[in-house]
DNA sequence: GTCTATAATTTGATAGAC
DNA sequence: GTCTATCAAATTATAGAC
């Protein structure tokens, strides 16, 4: 295993905090304490808080898209999609970053909003393609159902996390995967 | 029309900000400026920011539940439920307060989390009752579908708001109301 | 009820030594 | 790259005059 750069360690801590309390809920000093350095050193790696927020968001999206892969490579694509969200909630015990950023959208650096929008759009297209090939829906039907699924899964994360009820997430996603 | 008390005017401004940038995104000074008074005067009405946040959340939930009424009083309850969320997005041009608070949950005063949880639970029960009587589902089926609907609607608000696409909200909710 | 004044703390950020 | 020191601004909150 390659040794992590300090930059990556900072990104790790910042992602944890952003997915827990949002962009407006954490400070660079807090990240510094978590990493074991001083705030000034965080600013060496990321000149501004916005730079850090953007880097976290870009890394999050890149990793999610990598884990997602191509819809055609999965025998049960909707289930695969649900599993990624399930892992965020159960393994990471965190929300989807773009759920929190979407809720905070009016107070974020514009680049972060663009990343968040790209996250949603890419997932909608992925789901649409998956639905067309796996459930032989029309393009229009697939587009509509893709939005229903993405909305449901993000909402399922929200409800399950708020109510501290992980099983609720699986119950909701099962509605779309058990067909 | 009764004249609004200063307390209510403060609550109005605070609700707008909380539904736009969240609890961690606004300051008492900002509310004071919006209302046209000084920050110290806001603290006269609400000793702490948490007191203000709690009051906003309680008023929001009370009003929502009043507008919701009883499921048995509506000929098309799911559509009625969708309309309330639609109005939040289209008329208020805002998210559901509990969507933002649910995303910020780890950094909120405990009373606000309790209110948010109550909001979700009350709506789940309302939807369950509506589904049992209007779609003659079993209690178990109704409970599961109620969670799917609430998650979808909250997620639909998130996606529509982020992507600046109000029509997307109606398209998603139509999946559950046009049956 | 609202104001001025102010306190205590936090925050984002920079300069410059090592 | 990391530190100390420091800054300017913002934030929550209180005391006390009017």
Short mmCIF file of C-alpha atoms (C1' of nucleotides) in Angstrom, two decimals:
data_model
loop_
_atom_site.label_atom_id
_atom_site.label_comp_id
_atom_site.label_asym_id
_atom_site.label_seq_id
_atom_site.Cartn_x
_atom_site.Cartn_y
_atom_site.Cartn_z
CA UNK A 1 0.00 0.00 0.00
CA UNK A 2 1.39 3.36 -1.04
CA UNK A 3 1.95 5.85 1.75
CA UNK A 4 -0.63 8.62 1.70
CA UNK A 5 0.54 12.15 1.04
CA UNK A 6 -0.32 14.79 3.59
CA UNK A 7 -2.54 16.34 0.98
CA UNK A 8 -4.59 13.13 0.79
CA UNK A 9 -4.80 12.86 4.56
CA UNK A 10 -6.19 16.40 4.71
CA UNK A 11 -8.70 15.52 2.00
CA UNK A 12 -9.75 12.43 3.98
CA UNK A 13 -10.50 14.44 7.12
CA UNK A 14 -12.21 17.23 5.20
CA UNK A 15 -14.43 14.73 3.38
CA UNK A 16 -15.47 13.15 6.67
CA UNK A 17 -16.41 16.52 8.12
CA UNK A 18 -18.14 17.75 4.95
CA UNK A 19 -20.23 14.59 4.79
CA UNK A 20 -21.13 14.98 8.46
CA UNK A 21 -21.70 18.69 9.10
CA UNK A 22 -21.51 20.19 5.60
CA UNK A 23 -19.23 22.82 4.08
CA UNK A 24 -20.48 25.57 6.39
CA UNK A 25 -20.10 23.37 9.45
CA UNK A 26 -16.35 22.79 9.55
CA UNK A 27 -13.27 25.00 9.89
CA UNK A 28 -9.74 24.65 8.59
CA UNK A 29 -8.48 24.66 12.20
CA UNK A 30 -10.68 21.66 12.92
CA UNK A 31 -9.17 19.76 9.98
CA UNK A 32 -5.69 20.72 11.15
CA UNK A 33 -6.41 19.26 14.60
CA UNK A 34 -7.73 16.03 13.10
CA UNK A 35 -4.66 15.66 10.89
CA UNK A 36 -2.25 16.68 13.65
CA UNK A 37 -0.82 19.80 12.03
CA UNK A 38 -1.48 23.55 12.33
CA UNK A 39 -4.05 25.54 10.40
CA UNK A 40 -1.32 27.39 8.53
CA UNK A 41 -0.08 24.07 7.14
CA UNK A 42 -3.52 23.24 5.82
CA UNK A 43 -3.44 26.56 3.98
CA UNK A 44 -0.09 25.59 2.47
CA UNK A 45 -1.75 22.62 0.73
CA UNK A 46 -5.03 24.40 0.03
CA UNK A 47 -4.68 28.21 -0.09
CA UNK A 48 -8.36 28.82 0.71
CA UNK A 49 -11.16 26.83 2.30
CA UNK A 50 -12.93 26.92 -1.07
CA UNK A 51 -9.92 25.24 -2.70
CA UNK A 52 -10.17 22.46 -0.12
CA UNK A 53 -13.93 22.12 -0.59
CA UNK A 54 -13.58 21.90 -4.37
CA UNK A 55 -10.79 19.30 -4.14
CA UNK A 56 -12.85 17.14 -1.77
CA UNK A 57 -15.86 17.33 -4.07
CA UNK A 58 -13.89 16.50 -7.20
CA UNK A 59 -12.19 13.52 -5.56
CA UNK A 60 -15.53 12.28 -4.22
CA UNK A 61 -17.17 12.42 -7.64
CA UNK A 62 -14.22 10.82 -9.41
CA UNK A 63 -14.15 7.92 -6.96
CA UNK A 64 -17.91 7.42 -7.14
CA UNK A 65 -17.89 7.33 -10.93
CA UNK A 66 -15.01 4.86 -10.90
CA UNK A 67 -16.85 2.55 -8.52
CA UNK A 68 -19.95 2.92 -10.67
CA UNK A 69 -18.28 1.89 -13.91
CA UNK A 70 -20.39 1.32 -17.01
CA UNK A 71 -24.01 0.18 -16.68
CA UNK A 72 -23.44 -2.48 -19.32
CA UNK A 73 -20.77 -4.11 -17.17
CA UNK A 74 -23.20 -4.92 -14.38
CA UNK A 75 -25.71 -7.81 -14.55
CA UNK A 76 -28.06 -5.96 -12.14
CA UNK A 77 -27.17 -2.28 -12.56
CA UNK A 78 -29.87 -0.78 -10.29
CA UNK A 79 -28.82 -3.10 -7.49
CA UNK A 80 -25.20 -2.14 -8.10
CA UNK A 81 -26.15 1.52 -7.87
CA UNK A 82 -28.07 0.89 -4.64
CA UNK A 83 -25.07 -0.92 -3.17
CA UNK A 84 -22.83 2.12 -3.62
CA UNK A 85 -25.30 4.26 -1.69
CA UNK A 86 -25.75 1.51 0.87
CA UNK A 87 -21.99 1.42 1.45
CA UNK A 88 -21.87 5.18 2.00
CA UNK A 89 -24.49 4.87 4.74
CA UNK A 90 -23.45 1.57 6.35
CA UNK A 91 -19.68 1.39 5.87
CA UNK A 92 -18.79 5.10 5.93
CA UNK A 93 -21.75 5.91 8.20
CA UNK A 94 -22.06 9.09 6.18
CA UNK A 95 -24.38 10.77 3.73
CA UNK A 96 -23.66 11.25 0.05
CA UNK A 97 -21.51 14.38 -0.16
CA UNK A 98 -23.65 15.82 -2.93
CA UNK A 99 -26.78 15.46 -0.81
CA UNK A 100 -25.33 17.84 1.78
CA UNK A 101 -23.85 20.16 -0.84
CA UNK A 102 -27.17 20.21 -2.69
CA UNK A 103 -28.88 21.33 0.49
CA UNK A 104 -26.27 24.05 1.10
CA UNK A 105 -26.11 25.11 -2.54
CA UNK A 106 -26.93 28.80 -2.08
CA UNK A 107 -23.90 29.43 0.10
CA UNK A 108 -21.25 27.43 -1.75
CA UNK A 109 -18.41 28.39 -4.10
CA UNK A 110 -19.74 28.15 -7.63
CA UNK A 111 -17.28 25.42 -8.64
CA UNK A 112 -18.67 23.16 -5.93
CA UNK A 113 -22.20 23.65 -7.25
CA UNK A 114 -21.02 22.74 -10.73
CA UNK A 115 -19.44 19.54 -9.42
CA UNK A 116 -22.62 18.68 -7.52
CA UNK A 117 -24.74 19.21 -10.62
CA UNK A 118 -22.37 17.08 -12.66
CA UNK A 119 -22.68 14.32 -10.05
CA UNK A 120 -26.47 14.32 -10.35
CA UNK A 121 -26.50 14.55 -14.15
CA UNK A 122 -23.94 11.78 -14.64
CA UNK A 123 -25.92 9.47 -12.34
CA UNK A 124 -29.17 10.27 -14.14
CA UNK A 125 -27.60 9.38 -17.47
CA UNK A 126 -26.07 6.21 -16.05
CA UNK A 127 -29.42 5.09 -14.63
CA UNK A 128 -31.23 5.95 -17.86
CA UNK A 129 -28.84 3.81 -19.88
CA UNK A 130 -29.13 1.00 -17.32
CA UNK A 131 -32.93 1.08 -17.42
CA UNK A 132 -33.10 1.07 -21.20
CA UNK A 133 -31.01 -2.07 -21.50
CA UNK A 134 -32.09 -3.98 -18.38
CA UNK A 135 -35.82 -3.19 -18.31
CA UNK A 136 -36.26 -2.39 -22.00
CA UNK A 137 -37.97 0.92 -21.33
CA UNK A 138 -38.35 3.69 -23.89
CA UNK A 139 -35.91 6.58 -23.67
CA UNK A 140 -38.61 8.80 -22.19
CA UNK A 141 -39.72 6.21 -19.64
CA UNK A 142 -36.12 5.49 -18.66
CA UNK A 143 -35.35 9.18 -18.21
CA UNK A 144 -38.33 9.60 -15.88
CA UNK A 145 -37.65 6.47 -13.86
CA UNK A 146 -33.95 7.34 -13.52
CA UNK A 147 -34.94 10.57 -11.79
CA UNK A 148 -37.35 8.72 -9.50
CA UNK A 149 -34.63 6.27 -8.50
CA UNK A 150 -31.92 8.85 -7.87
CA UNK A 151 -34.33 11.04 -5.88
CA UNK A 152 -35.50 8.03 -3.86
CA UNK A 153 -31.99 6.90 -3.04
CA UNK A 154 -30.83 10.35 -1.94
CA UNK A 155 -34.02 10.76 0.08
CA UNK A 156 -33.54 7.29 1.56
CA UNK A 157 -30.09 8.30 2.80
CA UNK A 158 -31.57 11.41 4.38
CA UNK A 159 -34.40 9.61 6.17
CA UNK A 160 -32.30 6.66 7.30
CA UNK A 161 -29.56 8.91 8.64
CA UNK A 162 -31.95 11.27 10.44
CA UNK A 163 -34.03 8.51 11.98
CA UNK A 164 -30.95 6.38 12.75
CA UNK A 165 -32.61 3.52 10.91
CA UNK A 166 -30.24 1.88 8.41
CA UNK A 167 -32.78 -0.83 7.54
CA UNK A 168 -35.09 1.86 6.22
CA UNK A 169 -32.60 2.56 3.43
CA UNK A 170 -32.65 -1.04 2.23
CA UNK A 171 -36.44 -1.18 2.45
CA UNK A 172 -36.75 1.87 0.20
CA UNK A 173 -34.21 0.76 -2.39
CA UNK A 174 -35.74 -2.73 -2.45
CA UNK A 175 -38.84 -1.13 -3.96
CA UNK A 176 -36.80 -0.52 -7.13
CA UNK A 177 -34.43 -3.47 -7.13
CA UNK A 178 -36.87 -6.32 -6.37
CA UNK A 179 -38.90 -6.35 -9.53
CA UNK B 1 -55.14 40.98 8.34
CA UNK B 2 -53.62 41.05 11.80
CA UNK B 3 -50.40 43.00 12.13
CA UNK B 4 -47.41 40.70 12.52
CA UNK B 5 -45.47 40.84 15.76
CA UNK B 6 -41.76 41.57 15.55
CA UNK B 7 -41.20 38.04 16.81
CA UNK B 8 -43.07 36.64 13.79
CA UNK B 9 -41.18 38.89 11.39
CA UNK B 10 -37.90 37.60 12.81
CA UNK B 11 -39.15 34.02 12.41
CA UNK B 12 -40.10 34.76 8.78
CA UNK B 13 -36.61 35.98 7.91
CA UNK B 14 -34.91 33.19 9.83
CA UNK B 15 -37.02 30.57 8.07
CA UNK B 16 -36.11 31.99 4.67
CA UNK B 17 -32.41 31.87 5.49
CA UNK B 18 -32.55 28.44 7.11
CA UNK B 19 -34.34 27.02 4.08
CA UNK B 20 -31.76 28.60 1.78
CA UNK B 21 -28.36 28.25 3.47
CA UNK B 22 -29.15 26.05 6.49
CA UNK B 23 -28.72 26.58 10.21
CA UNK B 24 -24.94 26.85 9.99
CA UNK B 25 -25.13 29.27 7.07
CA UNK B 26 -26.83 32.28 8.66
CA UNK B 27 -26.01 34.66 11.52
CA UNK B 28 -28.21 36.58 13.93
CA UNK B 29 -26.75 39.83 12.59
CA UNK B 30 -27.92 38.88 9.12
CA UNK B 31 -31.46 38.34 10.39
CA UNK B 32 -31.29 41.67 12.22
CA UNK B 33 -30.34 43.43 8.97
CA UNK B 34 -33.16 41.76 7.06
CA UNK B 35 -35.69 42.77 9.73
CA UNK B 36 -34.25 46.27 10.13
CA UNK B 37 -33.19 46.06 13.77
CA UNK B 38 -29.92 45.39 15.62
CA UNK B 39 -28.56 41.99 16.56
CA UNK B 40 -29.06 42.72 20.26
CA UNK B 41 -32.79 43.14 19.60
CA UNK B 42 -32.97 39.72 17.96
CA UNK B 43 -31.43 38.30 21.13
CA UNK B 44 -34.15 40.01 23.16
CA UNK B 45 -36.78 37.92 21.35
CA UNK B 46 -34.65 34.77 21.10
CA UNK B 47 -31.89 34.60 23.75
CA UNK B 48 -29.72 32.25 21.72
CA UNK B 49 -29.42 31.28 18.07
CA UNK B 50 -30.53 27.79 19.06
CA UNK B 51 -33.76 29.23 20.52
CA UNK B 52 -34.42 30.92 17.19
CA UNK B 53 -33.63 27.78 15.24
CA UNK B 54 -35.93 25.68 17.39
CA UNK B 55 -38.78 28.19 17.11
CA UNK B 56 -38.46 28.31 13.32
CA UNK B 57 -38.49 24.52 13.11
CA UNK B 58 -41.50 24.13 15.41
CA UNK B 59 -43.50 26.74 13.51
CA UNK B 60 -42.57 25.13 10.18
CA UNK B 61 -43.72 21.69 11.31
CA UNK B 62 -46.94 22.98 12.87
CA UNK B 63 -47.88 24.85 9.69
CA UNK B 64 -47.03 21.89 7.46
CA UNK B 65 -49.14 19.51 9.55
CA UNK B 66 -52.04 21.99 9.52
CA UNK B 67 -51.90 22.28 5.72
CA UNK B 68 -51.67 18.50 5.51
CA UNK B 69 -54.79 17.81 7.57
CA UNK B 70 -56.12 14.28 7.83
CA UNK B 71 -55.57 11.81 4.98
CA UNK B 72 -59.23 10.83 5.09
CA UNK B 73 -60.24 14.41 4.27
CA UNK B 74 -58.54 14.34 0.89
CA UNK B 75 -59.98 12.56 -2.18
CA UNK B 76 -56.47 12.14 -3.61
CA UNK B 77 -54.14 12.20 -0.60
CA UNK B 78 -50.83 11.44 -2.35
CA UNK B 79 -51.50 14.22 -4.83
CA UNK B 80 -52.36 16.53 -1.94
CA UNK B 81 -49.08 15.62 -0.26
CA UNK B 82 -47.17 16.25 -3.50
CA UNK B 83 -48.82 19.65 -3.85
CA UNK B 84 -47.51 20.81 -0.47
CA UNK B 85 -43.96 19.93 -1.52
CA UNK B 86 -44.55 21.46 -4.95
CA UNK B 87 -45.63 24.72 -3.31
CA UNK B 88 -42.49 24.82 -1.18
CA UNK B 89 -40.35 24.58 -4.31
CA UNK B 90 -42.38 26.69 -6.73
CA UNK B 91 -44.11 29.31 -4.57
CA UNK B 92 -41.53 29.69 -1.80
CA UNK B 93 -38.66 28.78 -4.14
CA UNK B 94 -37.18 26.98 -1.16
CA UNK B 95 -36.38 23.49 0.04
CA UNK B 96 -38.23 21.66 2.79
CA UNK B 97 -36.70 22.90 6.04
CA UNK B 98 -36.32 19.37 7.36
CA UNK B 99 -34.36 18.35 4.28
CA UNK B 100 -31.65 20.89 5.10
CA UNK B 101 -31.79 20.15 8.82
CA UNK B 102 -31.59 16.43 8.11
CA UNK B 103 -28.41 17.03 6.12
CA UNK B 104 -26.91 19.19 8.90
CA UNK B 105 -28.10 16.91 11.69
CA UNK B 106 -24.72 16.24 13.33
CA UNK B 107 -24.14 19.89 14.13
CA UNK B 108 -27.60 20.94 15.31
CA UNK B 109 -29.10 21.55 18.76
CA UNK B 110 -30.72 18.30 19.87
CA UNK B 111 -34.21 19.81 20.03
CA UNK B 112 -34.01 20.64 16.33
CA UNK B 113 -33.11 17.06 15.49
CA UNK B 114 -36.07 15.83 17.50
CA UNK B 115 -38.39 18.18 15.59
CA UNK B 116 -36.93 17.01 12.28
CA UNK B 117 -37.43 13.37 13.23
CA UNK B 118 -40.99 14.09 14.28
CA UNK B 119 -41.61 15.75 10.91
CA UNK B 120 -40.44 12.65 9.05
CA UNK B 121 -42.30 10.21 11.31
CA UNK B 122 -45.57 12.11 11.19
CA UNK B 123 -45.44 12.25 7.41
CA UNK B 124 -44.64 8.53 7.17
CA UNK B 125 -47.65 7.72 9.33
CA UNK B 126 -49.86 10.08 7.34
CA UNK B 127 -48.80 8.51 4.04
CA UNK B 128 -49.22 5.00 5.42
CA UNK B 129 -52.78 5.76 6.47
CA UNK B 130 -53.49 7.40 3.11
CA UNK B 131 -52.16 4.39 1.19
CA UNK B 132 -54.12 1.87 3.22
CA UNK B 133 -57.43 3.59 2.51
CA UNK B 134 -56.84 4.90 -1.02
CA UNK B 135 -54.89 2.00 -2.54
CA UNK B 136 -56.10 -0.72 -0.20
CA UNK B 137 -52.61 -1.93 0.60
CA UNK B 138 -51.71 -4.09 3.56
CA UNK B 139 -50.22 -2.34 6.58
CA UNK B 140 -46.77 -3.69 5.70
CA UNK B 141 -47.03 -2.69 2.04
CA UNK B 142 -48.31 0.75 2.97
CA UNK B 143 -45.48 1.32 5.45
CA UNK B 144 -42.90 0.43 2.83
CA UNK B 145 -44.45 2.52 0.07
CA UNK B 146 -44.90 5.51 2.41
CA UNK B 147 -41.13 5.56 2.97
CA UNK B 148 -40.50 5.31 -0.77
CA UNK B 149 -42.80 8.26 -1.43
CA UNK B 150 -41.42 10.52 1.29
CA UNK B 151 -37.82 9.73 0.27
CA UNK B 152 -38.65 10.37 -3.40
CA UNK B 153 -40.31 13.70 -2.68
CA UNK B 154 -37.47 14.97 -0.50
CA UNK B 155 -34.98 13.77 -3.08
CA UNK B 156 -37.01 15.38 -5.84
CA UNK B 157 -36.79 18.73 -4.05
CA UNK B 158 -33.03 18.30 -3.77
CA UNK B 159 -32.47 17.42 -7.42
CA UNK B 160 -34.87 20.02 -8.81
CA UNK B 161 -33.36 22.77 -6.67
CA UNK B 162 -29.76 21.86 -7.45
CA UNK B 163 -30.34 21.48 -11.17
CA UNK B 164 -32.65 24.54 -11.30
CA UNK B 165 -35.24 22.35 -12.97
CA UNK B 166 -38.68 22.73 -11.35
CA UNK B 167 -40.35 20.48 -13.92
CA UNK B 168 -38.17 17.62 -12.72
CA UNK B 169 -39.98 17.70 -9.38
CA UNK B 170 -43.38 17.23 -11.02
CA UNK B 171 -42.06 14.49 -13.25
CA UNK B 172 -40.79 12.53 -10.24
CA UNK B 173 -43.92 12.95 -8.12
CA UNK B 174 -46.11 12.04 -11.11
CA UNK B 175 -44.61 8.56 -10.92
CA UNK B 176 -46.54 8.06 -7.67
CA UNK B 177 -49.65 10.17 -8.26
CA UNK B 178 -50.56 9.03 -11.77
CA UNK B 179 -51.59 5.46 -11.11
"C1'" DG C 1 -38.19 46.80 22.94
"C1'" DT C 2 -34.45 48.76 20.88
"C1'" DC C 3 -30.23 50.80 21.10
"C1'" DT C 4 -24.82 51.40 21.86
"C1'" DA C 5 -20.95 49.35 23.44
"C1'" DT C 6 -18.35 45.68 24.23
"C1'" DA C 7 -16.67 41.08 25.51
"C1'" DA C 8 -15.07 36.43 24.29
"C1'" DT C 9 -14.35 33.33 20.77
"C1'" DT C 10 -13.85 31.59 16.21
"C1'" DT C 11 -12.60 31.91 11.58
"C1'" DG C 12 -10.09 32.41 7.17
"C1'" DA C 13 -5.91 33.83 5.95
"C1'" DT C 14 -0.89 35.72 5.69
"C1'" DA C 15 4.15 36.80 6.92
"C1'" DG C 16 8.23 35.07 7.92
"C1'" DA C 17 11.43 31.95 10.72
"C1'" DC C 18 13.20 27.28 10.62
"C1'" DG D 1 6.37 21.73 4.70
"C1'" DT D 2 5.49 23.06 9.09
"C1'" DC D 3 5.73 26.16 12.59
"C1'" DT D 4 4.77 30.68 15.54
"C1'" DA D 5 2.75 34.81 15.54
"C1'" DT D 6 -0.53 37.65 14.13
"C1'" DC D 7 -4.44 39.94 11.76
"C1'" DA D 8 -8.96 41.51 10.30
"C1'" DA D 9 -13.41 40.21 10.27
"C1'" DA D 10 -17.33 37.80 11.85
"C1'" DT D 11 -20.04 35.57 15.35
"C1'" DT D 12 -22.72 34.68 19.57
"C1'" DA D 13 -23.95 36.91 23.35
"C1'" DT D 14 -24.47 40.30 27.41
"C1'" DA D 15 -24.72 44.82 30.15
"C1'" DG D 16 -26.86 48.77 30.70
"C1'" DA D 17 -28.79 53.36 28.90
"C1'" DC D 18 -33.01 55.22 26.85
#
